[in-house]
GROMACS .gro file of C-alpha atoms in nm:
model
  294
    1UNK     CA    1   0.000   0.000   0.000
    2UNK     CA    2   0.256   0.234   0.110
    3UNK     CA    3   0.464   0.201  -0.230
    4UNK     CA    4   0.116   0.218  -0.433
    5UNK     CA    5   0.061   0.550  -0.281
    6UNK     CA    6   0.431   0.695  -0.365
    7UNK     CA    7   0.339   0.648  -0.708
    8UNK     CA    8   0.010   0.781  -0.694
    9UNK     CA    9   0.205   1.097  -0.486
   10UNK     CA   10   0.470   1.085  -0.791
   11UNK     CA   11   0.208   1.099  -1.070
   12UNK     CA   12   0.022   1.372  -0.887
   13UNK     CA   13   0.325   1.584  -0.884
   14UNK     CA   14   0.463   1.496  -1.233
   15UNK     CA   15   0.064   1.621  -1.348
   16UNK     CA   16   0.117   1.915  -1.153
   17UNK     CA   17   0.431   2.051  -1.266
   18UNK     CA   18   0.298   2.037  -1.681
   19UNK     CA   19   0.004   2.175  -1.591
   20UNK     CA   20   0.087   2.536  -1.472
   21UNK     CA   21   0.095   2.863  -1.578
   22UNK     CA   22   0.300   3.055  -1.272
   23UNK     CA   23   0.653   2.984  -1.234
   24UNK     CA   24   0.856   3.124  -0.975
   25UNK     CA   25   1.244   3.230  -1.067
   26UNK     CA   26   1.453   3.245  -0.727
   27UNK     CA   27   1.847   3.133  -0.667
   28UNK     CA   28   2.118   3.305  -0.918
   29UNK     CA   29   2.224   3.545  -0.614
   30UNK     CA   30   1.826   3.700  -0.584
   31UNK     CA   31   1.703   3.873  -0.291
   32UNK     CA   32   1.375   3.820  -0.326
   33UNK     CA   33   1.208   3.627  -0.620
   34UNK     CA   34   1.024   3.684  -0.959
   35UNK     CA   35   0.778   3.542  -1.156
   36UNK     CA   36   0.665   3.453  -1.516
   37UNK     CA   37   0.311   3.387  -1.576
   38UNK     CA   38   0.210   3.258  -1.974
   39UNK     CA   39  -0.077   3.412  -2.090
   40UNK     CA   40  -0.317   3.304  -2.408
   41UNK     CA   41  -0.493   3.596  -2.588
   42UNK     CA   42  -0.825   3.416  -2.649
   43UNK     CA   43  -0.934   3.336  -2.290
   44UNK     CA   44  -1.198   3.536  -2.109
   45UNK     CA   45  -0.991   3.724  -1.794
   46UNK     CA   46  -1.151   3.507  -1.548
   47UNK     CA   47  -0.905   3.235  -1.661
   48UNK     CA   48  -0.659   3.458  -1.367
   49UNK     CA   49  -0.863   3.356  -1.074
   50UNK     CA   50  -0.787   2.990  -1.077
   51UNK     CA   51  -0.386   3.065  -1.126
   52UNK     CA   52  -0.238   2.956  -0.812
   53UNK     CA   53  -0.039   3.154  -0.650
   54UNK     CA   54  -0.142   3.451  -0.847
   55UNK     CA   55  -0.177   3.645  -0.518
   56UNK     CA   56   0.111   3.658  -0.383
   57UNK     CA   57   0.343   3.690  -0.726
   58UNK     CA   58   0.153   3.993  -0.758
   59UNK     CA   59   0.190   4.114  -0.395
   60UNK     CA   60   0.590   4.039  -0.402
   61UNK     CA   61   0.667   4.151  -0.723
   62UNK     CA   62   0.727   4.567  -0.765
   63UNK     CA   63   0.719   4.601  -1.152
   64UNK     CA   64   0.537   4.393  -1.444
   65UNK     CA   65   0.751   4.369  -1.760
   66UNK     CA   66   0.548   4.223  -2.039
   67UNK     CA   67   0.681   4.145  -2.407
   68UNK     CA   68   0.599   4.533  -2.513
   69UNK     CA   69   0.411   4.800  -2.293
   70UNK     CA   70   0.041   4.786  -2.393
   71UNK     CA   71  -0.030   5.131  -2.347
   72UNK     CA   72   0.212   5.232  -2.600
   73UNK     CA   73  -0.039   5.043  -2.876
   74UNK     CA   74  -0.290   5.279  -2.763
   75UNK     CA   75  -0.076   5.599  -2.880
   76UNK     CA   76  -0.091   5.788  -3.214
   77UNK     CA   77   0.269   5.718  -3.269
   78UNK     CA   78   0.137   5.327  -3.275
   79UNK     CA   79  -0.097   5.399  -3.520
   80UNK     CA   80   0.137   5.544  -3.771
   81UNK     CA   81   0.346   5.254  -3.729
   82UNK     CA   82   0.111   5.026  -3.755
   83UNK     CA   83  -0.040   5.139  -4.111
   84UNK     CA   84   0.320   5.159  -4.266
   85UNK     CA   85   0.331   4.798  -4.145
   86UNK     CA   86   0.075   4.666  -4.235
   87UNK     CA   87   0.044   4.768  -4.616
   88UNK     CA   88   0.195   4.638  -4.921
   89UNK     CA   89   0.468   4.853  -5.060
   90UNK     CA   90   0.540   4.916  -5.410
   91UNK     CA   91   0.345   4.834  -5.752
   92UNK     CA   92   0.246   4.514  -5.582
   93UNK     CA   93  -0.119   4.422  -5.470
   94UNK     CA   94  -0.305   4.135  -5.274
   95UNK     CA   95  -0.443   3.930  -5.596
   96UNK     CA   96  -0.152   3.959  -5.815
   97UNK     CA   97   0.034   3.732  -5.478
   98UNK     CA   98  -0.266   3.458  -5.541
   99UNK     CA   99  -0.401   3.231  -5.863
  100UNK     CA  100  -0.775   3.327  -5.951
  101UNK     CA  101  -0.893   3.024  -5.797
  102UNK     CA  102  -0.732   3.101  -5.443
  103UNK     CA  103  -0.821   3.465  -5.493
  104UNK     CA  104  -1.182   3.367  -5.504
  105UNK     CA  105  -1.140   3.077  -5.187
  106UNK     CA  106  -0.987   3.424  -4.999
  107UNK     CA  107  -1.250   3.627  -5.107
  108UNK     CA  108  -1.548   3.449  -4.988
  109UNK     CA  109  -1.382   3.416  -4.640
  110UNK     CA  110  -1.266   3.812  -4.626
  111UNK     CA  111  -1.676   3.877  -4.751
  112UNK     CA  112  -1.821   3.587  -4.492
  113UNK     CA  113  -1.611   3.687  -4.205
  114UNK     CA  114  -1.463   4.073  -4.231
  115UNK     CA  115  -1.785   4.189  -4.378
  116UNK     CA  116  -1.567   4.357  -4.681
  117UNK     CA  117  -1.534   4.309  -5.057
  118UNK     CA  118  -1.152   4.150  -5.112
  119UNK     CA  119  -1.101   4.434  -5.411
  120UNK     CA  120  -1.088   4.714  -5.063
  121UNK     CA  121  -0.801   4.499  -4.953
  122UNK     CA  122  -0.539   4.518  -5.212
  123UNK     CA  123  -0.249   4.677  -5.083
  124UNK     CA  124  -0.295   4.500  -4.709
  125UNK     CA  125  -0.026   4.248  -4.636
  126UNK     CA  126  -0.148   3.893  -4.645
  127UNK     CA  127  -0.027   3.862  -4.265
  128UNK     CA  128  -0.230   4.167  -4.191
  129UNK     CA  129  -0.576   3.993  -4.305
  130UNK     CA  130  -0.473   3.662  -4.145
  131UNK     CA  131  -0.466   3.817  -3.825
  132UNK     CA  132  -0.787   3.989  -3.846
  133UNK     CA  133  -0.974   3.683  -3.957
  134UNK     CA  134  -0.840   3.496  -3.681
  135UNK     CA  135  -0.962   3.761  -3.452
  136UNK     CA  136  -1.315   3.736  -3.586
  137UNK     CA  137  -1.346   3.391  -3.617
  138UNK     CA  138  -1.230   3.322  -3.228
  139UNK     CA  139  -1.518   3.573  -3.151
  140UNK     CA  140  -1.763   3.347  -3.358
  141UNK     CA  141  -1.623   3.045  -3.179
  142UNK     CA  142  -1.464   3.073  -2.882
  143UNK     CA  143  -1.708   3.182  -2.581
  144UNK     CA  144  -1.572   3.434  -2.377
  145UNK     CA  145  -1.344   3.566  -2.582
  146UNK     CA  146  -1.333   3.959  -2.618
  147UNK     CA  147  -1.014   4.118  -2.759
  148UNK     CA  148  -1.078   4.419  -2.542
  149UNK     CA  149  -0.996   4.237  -2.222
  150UNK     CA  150  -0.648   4.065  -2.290
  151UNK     CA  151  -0.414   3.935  -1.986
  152UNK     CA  152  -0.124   4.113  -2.109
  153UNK     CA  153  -0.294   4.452  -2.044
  154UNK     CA  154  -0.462   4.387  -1.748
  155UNK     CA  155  -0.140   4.282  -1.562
  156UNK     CA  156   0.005   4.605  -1.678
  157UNK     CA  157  -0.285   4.789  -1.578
  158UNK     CA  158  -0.340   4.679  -1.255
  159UNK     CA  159   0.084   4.764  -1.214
  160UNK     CA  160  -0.008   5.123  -1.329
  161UNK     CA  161  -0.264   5.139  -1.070
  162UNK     CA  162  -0.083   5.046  -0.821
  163UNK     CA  163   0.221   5.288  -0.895
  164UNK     CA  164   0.464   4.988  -1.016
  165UNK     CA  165   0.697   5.040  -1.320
  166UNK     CA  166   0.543   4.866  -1.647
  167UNK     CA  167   0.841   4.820  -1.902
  168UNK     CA  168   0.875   4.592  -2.231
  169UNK     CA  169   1.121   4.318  -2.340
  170UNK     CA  170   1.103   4.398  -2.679
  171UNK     CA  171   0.971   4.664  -2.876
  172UNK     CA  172   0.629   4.700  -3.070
  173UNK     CA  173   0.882   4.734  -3.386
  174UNK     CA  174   1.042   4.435  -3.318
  175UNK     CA  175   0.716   4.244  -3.265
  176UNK     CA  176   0.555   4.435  -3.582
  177UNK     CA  177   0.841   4.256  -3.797
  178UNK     CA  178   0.806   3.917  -3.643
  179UNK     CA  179   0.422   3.954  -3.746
  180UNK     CA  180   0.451   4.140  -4.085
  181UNK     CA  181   0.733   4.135  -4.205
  182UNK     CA  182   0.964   3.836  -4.127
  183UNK     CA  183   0.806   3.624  -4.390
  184UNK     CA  184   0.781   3.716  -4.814
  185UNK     CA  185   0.483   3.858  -4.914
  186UNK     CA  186   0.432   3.525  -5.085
  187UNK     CA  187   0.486   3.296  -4.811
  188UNK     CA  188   0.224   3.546  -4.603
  189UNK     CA  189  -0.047   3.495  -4.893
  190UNK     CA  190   0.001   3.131  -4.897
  191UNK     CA  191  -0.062   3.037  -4.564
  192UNK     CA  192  -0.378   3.303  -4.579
  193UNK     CA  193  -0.500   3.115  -4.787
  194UNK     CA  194  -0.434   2.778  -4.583
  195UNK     CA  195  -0.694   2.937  -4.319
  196UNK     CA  196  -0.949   3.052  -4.579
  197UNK     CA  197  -0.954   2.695  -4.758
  198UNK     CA  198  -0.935   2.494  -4.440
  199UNK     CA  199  -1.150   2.690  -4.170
  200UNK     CA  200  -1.299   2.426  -3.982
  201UNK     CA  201  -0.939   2.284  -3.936
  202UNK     CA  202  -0.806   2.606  -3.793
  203UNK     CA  203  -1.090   2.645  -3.550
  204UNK     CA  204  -1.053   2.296  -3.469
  205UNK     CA  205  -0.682   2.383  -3.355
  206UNK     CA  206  -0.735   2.676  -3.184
  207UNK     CA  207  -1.041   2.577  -2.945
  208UNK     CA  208  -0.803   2.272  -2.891
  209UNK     CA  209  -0.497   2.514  -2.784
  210UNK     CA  210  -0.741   2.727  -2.604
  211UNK     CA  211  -0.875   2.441  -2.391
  212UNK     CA  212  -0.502   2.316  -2.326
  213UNK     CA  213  -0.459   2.625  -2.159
  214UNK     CA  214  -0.747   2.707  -1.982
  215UNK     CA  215  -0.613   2.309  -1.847
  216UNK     CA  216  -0.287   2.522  -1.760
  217UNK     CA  217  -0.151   2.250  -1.975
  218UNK     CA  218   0.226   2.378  -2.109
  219UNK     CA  219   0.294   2.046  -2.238
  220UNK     CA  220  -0.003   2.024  -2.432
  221UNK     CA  221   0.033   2.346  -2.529
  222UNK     CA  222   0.358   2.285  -2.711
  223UNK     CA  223   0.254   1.940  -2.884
  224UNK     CA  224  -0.012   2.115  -3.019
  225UNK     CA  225   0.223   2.379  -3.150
  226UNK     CA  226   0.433   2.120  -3.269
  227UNK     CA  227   0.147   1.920  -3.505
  228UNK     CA  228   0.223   1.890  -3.859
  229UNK     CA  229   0.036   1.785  -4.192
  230UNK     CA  230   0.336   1.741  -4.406
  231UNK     CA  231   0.208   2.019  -4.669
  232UNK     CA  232   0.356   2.403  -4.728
  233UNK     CA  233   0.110   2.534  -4.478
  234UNK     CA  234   0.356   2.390  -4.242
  235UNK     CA  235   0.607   2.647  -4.087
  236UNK     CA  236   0.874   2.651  -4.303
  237UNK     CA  237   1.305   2.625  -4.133
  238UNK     CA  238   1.344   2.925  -3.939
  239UNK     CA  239   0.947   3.055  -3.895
  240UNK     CA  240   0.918   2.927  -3.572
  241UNK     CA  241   1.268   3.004  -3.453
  242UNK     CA  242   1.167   3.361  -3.567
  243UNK     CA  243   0.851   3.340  -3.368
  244UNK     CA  244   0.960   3.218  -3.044
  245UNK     CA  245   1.328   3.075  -3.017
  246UNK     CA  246   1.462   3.397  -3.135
  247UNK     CA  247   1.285   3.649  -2.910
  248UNK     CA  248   1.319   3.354  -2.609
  249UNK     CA  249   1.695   3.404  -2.602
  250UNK     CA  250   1.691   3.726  -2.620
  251UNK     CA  251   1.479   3.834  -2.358
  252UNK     CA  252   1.709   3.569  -2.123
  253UNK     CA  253   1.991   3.831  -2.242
  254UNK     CA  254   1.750   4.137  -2.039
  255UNK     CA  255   1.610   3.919  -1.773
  256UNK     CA  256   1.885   3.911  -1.492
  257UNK     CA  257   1.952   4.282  -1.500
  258UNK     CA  258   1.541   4.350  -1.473
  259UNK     CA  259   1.542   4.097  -1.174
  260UNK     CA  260   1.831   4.231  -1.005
  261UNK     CA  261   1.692   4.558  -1.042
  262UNK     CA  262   1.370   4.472  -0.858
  263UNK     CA  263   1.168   4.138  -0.822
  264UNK     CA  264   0.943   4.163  -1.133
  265UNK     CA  265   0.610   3.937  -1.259
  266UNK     CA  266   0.675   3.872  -1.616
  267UNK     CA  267   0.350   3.810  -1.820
  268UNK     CA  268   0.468   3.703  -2.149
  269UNK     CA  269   0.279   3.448  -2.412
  270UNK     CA  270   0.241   3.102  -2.312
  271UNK     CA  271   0.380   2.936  -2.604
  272UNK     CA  272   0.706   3.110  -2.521
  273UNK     CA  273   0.782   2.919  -2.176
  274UNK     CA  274   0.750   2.541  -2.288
  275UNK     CA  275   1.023   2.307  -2.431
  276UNK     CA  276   1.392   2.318  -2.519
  277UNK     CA  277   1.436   2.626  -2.624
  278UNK     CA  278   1.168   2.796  -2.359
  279UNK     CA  279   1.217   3.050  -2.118
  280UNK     CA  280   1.190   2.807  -1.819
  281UNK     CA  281   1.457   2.591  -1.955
  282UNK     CA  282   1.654   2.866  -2.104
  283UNK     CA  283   1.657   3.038  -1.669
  284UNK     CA  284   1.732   2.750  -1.537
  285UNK     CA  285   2.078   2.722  -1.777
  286UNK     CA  286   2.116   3.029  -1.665
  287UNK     CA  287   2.137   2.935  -1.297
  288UNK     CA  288   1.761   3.026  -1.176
  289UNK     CA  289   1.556   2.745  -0.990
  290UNK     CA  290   1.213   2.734  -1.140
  291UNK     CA  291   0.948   2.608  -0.969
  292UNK     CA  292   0.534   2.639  -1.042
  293UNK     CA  293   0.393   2.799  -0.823
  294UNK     CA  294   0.142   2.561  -0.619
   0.00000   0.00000   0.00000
């Protein structure tokens, strides 16, 4: 009996530790320790009162660094930015990037779901359209989800609020060119069109992902990342890497100084803090102990 119930203890704690969203970073000569919390930006806010250890993170943690400062989106300057970002440059338009026949498959989506004719689209980037569908189609299909009440902000918010310093680990520059403009305006068009002629399979995967989360499943999280159908609407060498490897290592490079400066609650994507090249691995080669919080 006694050695059936240290497995049962063992399994309980192996279940625990892949299912959590709150890690705590202590050791590598800290006072006092930080946290990283992963956040997913199609759950309703309620998803923060059944993080454990929430409390207290929040309590013993002085500033919240997220991967950009939120409010900044909501400034003029942002704006600008955003629509030199987000539209095709040159003599080049949207159609000319597909055949006819995908043209049309795009179309129907962009009328169905964005309410517009395709022909007012031409000189938005293919990346630019994907994104908005996606929006649209998690409010269709995801219940609870509002894009006015993300995580990300709230965390910074609250910080605000409460007269803690809010800072960034990247740019909204740096995160504009991961998301428009790290791929070729073909590439972007092709995998638009993987959503538009496969829509059931991309709502399939994100109410999947969505549920893995709300499971505070990081594990799951990444194999679902991970899936692959063996066609081009795969990511391609170096998409991913670009996506999250990339910006993972290079937020370890700010980390330590923000710590040592004060502890700090990092609230950064979820996606970013799983596997071999995620944050949590990538502190603890740096010399943290990470731990979920329980």
């Amino acid at each position: 009996m006694k050695k059936i119930l240290s497995i049962l203890l063992f399994i309980s704690i192996a279940l625990n530790s892949n299912a959590q969203l709150l890690w705590k970073i202590s050791g590598n000569g800290q006072e006092k320790p930080s946290y990283i919390l992963g956040t997913h930006h199609l759950v309703p806010l309620s998803i923060k009162d059944s993080i454990a250890g929430l409390p207290q993170a929040i309590d013993g943690t002085a500033q919240v660094y997220g991967e950009v400062v939120m409010s900044e989106a909501a400034s003029p300057e942002f704006m600008q930015l955003m629509q030199k970002n987000m539209m095709i440059a040159g003599d080049t338009t949207l159609q000319a990037l597909f055949t006819p026949e995908q043209y049309d498959v795009v179309g129907k989506v962009v009328k169905e779901n964005l309410m517009a004719d395709i022909a007012m689209l031409g000189k938005y980037k293919p990346a630019f359209i994907t994104q908005q569908l996606t929006v649209i189609l998690c409010m269709k299909h995801l219940g609870g989800f509002n894009p006015q009440e993300q995580l990300d902000t709230y965390f910074q918010q609250q910080a605000i609020q409460s007269g803690k310093k809010v800072g960034g680990l990247e740019s909204i520059q740096s995160q504009l060119d991961v998301l428009l403009n790290s791929q070729t305006l073909q590439r972007q068009a092709n995998l638009l069109y993987c959503l538009a002629n496969d829509i059931e399979k991309t709502i399939d995967q994100t109410k999947r992902l969505n549920e893995a989360y709300k499971a505070q499943n990081l594990d799951e999280m990444l194999k679902l990342m991970e899936e692959r159908d063996g066609n081009s609407c795969d990511p391609m060498p170096g998409e991913m890497e670009a996506l999250l490897d990339n910006r993972n290592k290079a937020w370890i490079e700010k980390m330590p100084a923000i710590m040592k400066d004060a502890p700090t609650l990092f609230v950064v994507g979820a996606g970013h803090l799983p596997g071999s090249n995620g944050v949590l691995k990538l502190l603890k080669q740096q010399g943290y102990t990470v731990e979920p919080m329980k």
